[in-house]
Short mmCIF file of C-alpha atoms in Angstrom, two decimals:
data_model
loop_
_atom_site.label_atom_id
_atom_site.label_comp_id
_atom_site.label_asym_id
_atom_site.label_seq_id
_atom_site.Cartn_x
_atom_site.Cartn_y
_atom_site.Cartn_z
CA ARG A 1 90.95 -85.11 80.68
CA THR A 2 93.78 -87.54 80.12
CA SER A 3 96.31 -87.20 77.30
CA GLU A 4 94.80 -90.28 75.67
CA GLU A 5 91.30 -88.74 75.69
CA LEU A 6 92.65 -85.50 74.21
CA ALA A 7 94.52 -87.44 71.51
CA GLN A 8 91.37 -89.39 70.65
CA GLN A 9 89.37 -86.16 70.50
CA GLY A 10 92.02 -84.63 68.24
CA ALA A 11 92.03 -87.66 65.94
CA ALA A 12 88.22 -87.57 65.75
CA THR A 13 88.18 -83.82 65.08
CA CYS A 14 90.94 -84.23 62.52
CA SER A 15 89.04 -87.02 60.75
CA GLU A 16 85.83 -84.97 60.71
CA GLN A 17 87.66 -81.90 59.41
CA ASN A 18 89.38 -83.91 56.71
CA GLN A 19 86.00 -85.19 55.51
CA ASP A 20 84.46 -81.73 55.75
CA ASP A 21 87.24 -79.89 53.85
CA GLU A 22 85.39 -80.18 50.55
CA VAL A 23 82.19 -78.91 52.14
CA ARG A 24 84.06 -76.15 53.99
CA GLY A 25 85.51 -74.82 50.77
CA ILE A 26 89.05 -73.88 51.74
CA SER A 27 90.40 -71.47 49.17
CA MET A 28 93.35 -69.18 48.73
CA ILE A 29 93.11 -65.46 47.98
CA GLU A 30 96.00 -64.20 45.88
CA ILE A 31 97.28 -60.95 47.40
CA CYS A 32 100.21 -60.37 45.08
CA SER A 33 101.49 -62.23 42.00
CA THR A 34 105.12 -61.02 41.86
CA PRO A 35 106.30 -62.13 44.31
CA PHE A 36 103.45 -64.52 45.01
CA PHE A 37 101.59 -64.13 48.31
CA GLY A 38 98.31 -65.88 49.06
CA ILE A 39 96.10 -65.90 52.14
CA VAL A 40 93.90 -68.79 53.29
CA PRO A 41 91.56 -67.22 55.87
CA ASN A 42 90.34 -70.50 57.36
CA PHE A 43 93.17 -72.99 56.90
CA PHE A 44 92.42 -74.14 60.46
CA GLU A 45 89.05 -73.73 62.16
CA ALA A 46 89.13 -72.23 65.68
CA ASP A 47 88.68 -75.65 67.34
CA GLU A 48 91.56 -77.10 65.30
CA ALA A 49 93.85 -74.19 66.23
CA ALA A 50 92.89 -74.62 69.90
CA PHE A 51 93.59 -78.36 69.71
CA LEU A 52 97.01 -77.76 68.14
CA LEU A 53 97.91 -75.11 70.73
CA ALA A 54 96.94 -77.54 73.51
CA ALA A 55 98.98 -80.31 71.87
CA CYS A 56 102.00 -77.99 71.75
CA SER A 57 101.63 -77.03 75.39
CA ARG A 58 101.61 -80.73 76.34
CA ALA A 59 104.77 -81.49 74.33
CA ASP A 60 107.84 -82.16 76.43
CA SER A 61 110.07 -79.07 76.36
CA SER A 62 113.08 -81.22 75.45
CA ARG A 63 111.40 -82.07 72.11
CA TRP A 64 111.50 -78.45 70.92
CA SER A 65 114.69 -77.48 69.08
CA PRO A 66 116.11 -74.16 67.86
CA ALA A 67 114.64 -73.09 64.53
CA ARG A 68 117.92 -71.45 63.51
CA GLY A 69 121.48 -72.51 64.20
CA ASP A 70 122.64 -68.94 64.73
CA PRO A 71 120.98 -67.16 67.69
CA GLU A 72 121.63 -63.79 66.01
CA LYS A 73 119.32 -64.92 63.18
CA GLY A 74 116.59 -66.20 65.50
CA THR A 75 115.75 -67.81 68.79
CA SER A 76 112.35 -69.38 68.06
CA GLU A 77 111.85 -73.12 68.50
CA VAL A 78 110.32 -75.81 66.31
CA LEU A 79 108.63 -79.15 66.80
CA PRO A 80 107.64 -81.53 63.99
CA LEU A 81 103.84 -81.52 63.79
CA PRO A 82 103.70 -85.36 63.81
CA GLU A 83 105.27 -85.31 67.28
CA ALA A 84 102.63 -82.95 68.69
CA ALA A 85 99.55 -84.04 66.72
CA PRO A 86 100.25 -86.98 64.39
CA ALA A 87 96.82 -87.04 62.75
CA TYR A 88 97.04 -83.37 61.75
CA ALA A 89 100.29 -83.73 59.81
CA GLU A 90 98.49 -85.64 57.07
CA VAL A 91 95.56 -83.19 57.04
CA VAL A 92 97.92 -80.21 56.68
CA ALA A 93 99.79 -81.91 53.83
CA GLU A 94 96.56 -82.78 52.02
CA ARG A 95 95.08 -79.29 52.40
CA LEU A 96 98.26 -77.60 51.24
CA ALA A 97 98.68 -79.95 48.28
CA GLU A 98 95.11 -79.26 47.22
CA LEU A 99 95.54 -75.49 47.47
CA LEU A 100 98.80 -75.54 45.50
CA GLU A 101 97.55 -78.22 43.07
CA VAL A 102 100.56 -80.46 43.68
CA ASP A 103 101.03 -84.08 44.68
CA VAL A 104 100.77 -84.56 48.45
CA GLY A 105 104.14 -86.37 48.34
CA LEU A 106 105.81 -83.03 47.53
CA VAL A 107 104.69 -81.48 50.83
CA GLU A 108 107.38 -81.72 53.50
CA THR A 109 106.73 -82.62 57.12
CA PRO A 110 105.06 -79.60 58.73
CA PHE A 111 106.66 -78.00 61.78
CA ILE A 112 105.16 -75.91 64.53
CA GLU A 113 107.24 -72.88 65.41
CA ARG A 114 106.76 -71.15 68.72
CA PHE A 115 107.86 -67.76 69.89
CA LEU A 116 108.22 -67.45 73.63
CA PRO A 117 108.55 -63.92 75.06
CA GLY A 118 111.60 -62.25 73.52
CA GLN A 119 112.11 -64.86 70.78
CA PHE A 120 112.31 -63.89 67.11
CA THR A 121 113.32 -64.94 63.60
CA PHE A 122 115.38 -62.57 61.44
CA GLU A 123 115.50 -62.68 57.62
CA ARG A 124 114.91 -66.39 57.07
CA HIS A 125 114.60 -67.77 53.55
CA ALA A 126 113.53 -71.35 52.90
CA GLY A 127 116.09 -71.76 50.12
CA PRO A 128 116.06 -72.61 46.43
CA LEU A 129 114.74 -76.16 46.87
CA ARG A 130 111.36 -75.13 48.30
CA ARG A 131 109.00 -73.63 45.76
CA PHE A 132 106.41 -72.53 48.35
CA SER A 133 106.26 -71.98 52.09
CA MET A 134 103.25 -71.71 54.36
CA ILE A 135 102.84 -70.15 57.77
CA ALA A 136 99.60 -70.97 59.58
CA TYR A 137 98.80 -68.75 62.55
CA LEU A 138 97.30 -70.54 65.55
CA ASN A 139 96.89 -67.34 67.60
CA GLU A 140 95.27 -64.02 66.80
CA VAL A 141 97.20 -60.85 67.38
CA PRO A 142 95.30 -58.80 69.97
CA VAL A 143 93.73 -55.56 68.75
CA GLY A 144 96.04 -52.63 69.42
CA CYS A 145 99.15 -54.81 69.63
CA GLU A 146 101.91 -53.53 67.35
CA ASP A 147 103.86 -56.79 67.34
CA GLY A 148 102.94 -60.14 65.84
CA VAL A 149 103.80 -59.32 62.22
CA THR A 150 105.45 -61.42 59.55
CA ASP A 151 107.65 -58.95 57.70
CA PHE A 152 109.12 -59.36 54.20
CA LYS A 153 110.84 -55.98 54.22
CA HIS A 154 112.73 -56.59 50.96
CA ALA A 155 109.42 -57.27 49.19
CA THR A 156 107.67 -54.43 51.06
CA PHE A 157 105.02 -56.81 52.39
CA GLN A 158 103.84 -57.40 55.95
CA PHE A 159 101.18 -59.80 57.17
CA ARG A 160 99.43 -59.40 60.48
CA PRO A 161 97.45 -62.50 61.47
CA ASP A 162 94.24 -60.94 62.76
CA LEU A 163 92.31 -64.18 62.18
CA GLN A 164 93.09 -67.34 64.14
CA GLY A 165 93.72 -70.26 61.77
CA ALA A 166 94.70 -68.10 58.80
CA ALA A 167 97.61 -69.17 56.61
CA LEU A 168 100.04 -67.18 54.51
CA ILE A 169 101.46 -68.99 51.48
CA PHE A 170 104.31 -67.50 49.48
CA SER A 171 106.68 -68.51 46.71
CA ASN A 172 110.35 -68.76 47.60
CA LEU A 173 111.39 -68.64 43.94
CA SER A 174 111.47 -65.84 41.42
CA ALA A 175 108.80 -66.09 38.72
CA ALA A 176 111.35 -64.70 36.24
CA ASP A 177 114.12 -67.30 36.55
CA GLY A 178 113.00 -69.95 39.09
CA LYS A 179 115.92 -69.14 41.40
CA ALA A 180 115.68 -68.22 45.08
CA ASP A 181 113.95 -64.86 45.46
CA HIS A 182 115.91 -63.23 48.26
CA ARG A 183 113.32 -60.48 48.61
CA LEU A 184 111.37 -63.15 50.50
CA ARG A 185 113.60 -63.23 53.56
CA GLN A 186 111.09 -63.15 56.37
CA THR A 187 111.31 -61.75 59.86
CA GLU A 188 108.88 -62.69 62.62
CA MET A 189 108.20 -59.96 65.09
CA PRO A 190 106.13 -61.57 67.86
#
């Protein structure tokens, strides 16, 4: 199919999913309250994750940029979601705002982060200006694979995305004082 046909299919799927979100019943399961970690098992349906992966693979490689400025802290790459799949950026913002019970205007532009073989992220923290962060996993980690873990070693929490389309939501701020919670430095071990 042509890129235009795929984009139209994605827009149609996105529109249908947006209308079906209330019927689908997306909800968050709180795993831990201090620090806050929540899981959304079906943030993306399998067809949405597949569409987004295909959109990423079609994106011009020059549009991807380093996720971190320091290669010792990470070598993964990011692409703004609106550049890969414009219609999904709004859907992601609306779903996340609904889950967190905040105004959609408070949700920043979502990015897609990719990890090519050998790439990583080491102890990243979103900073004191972001109350919550979300990582949605477009791939499943194969059974028996020891890699593919999001590790918050200072909070003694690891998340292994065994379900395609699952999302991990976590607070970047301490519940005690509202300041950056540095226990939530995250490492991606693809």
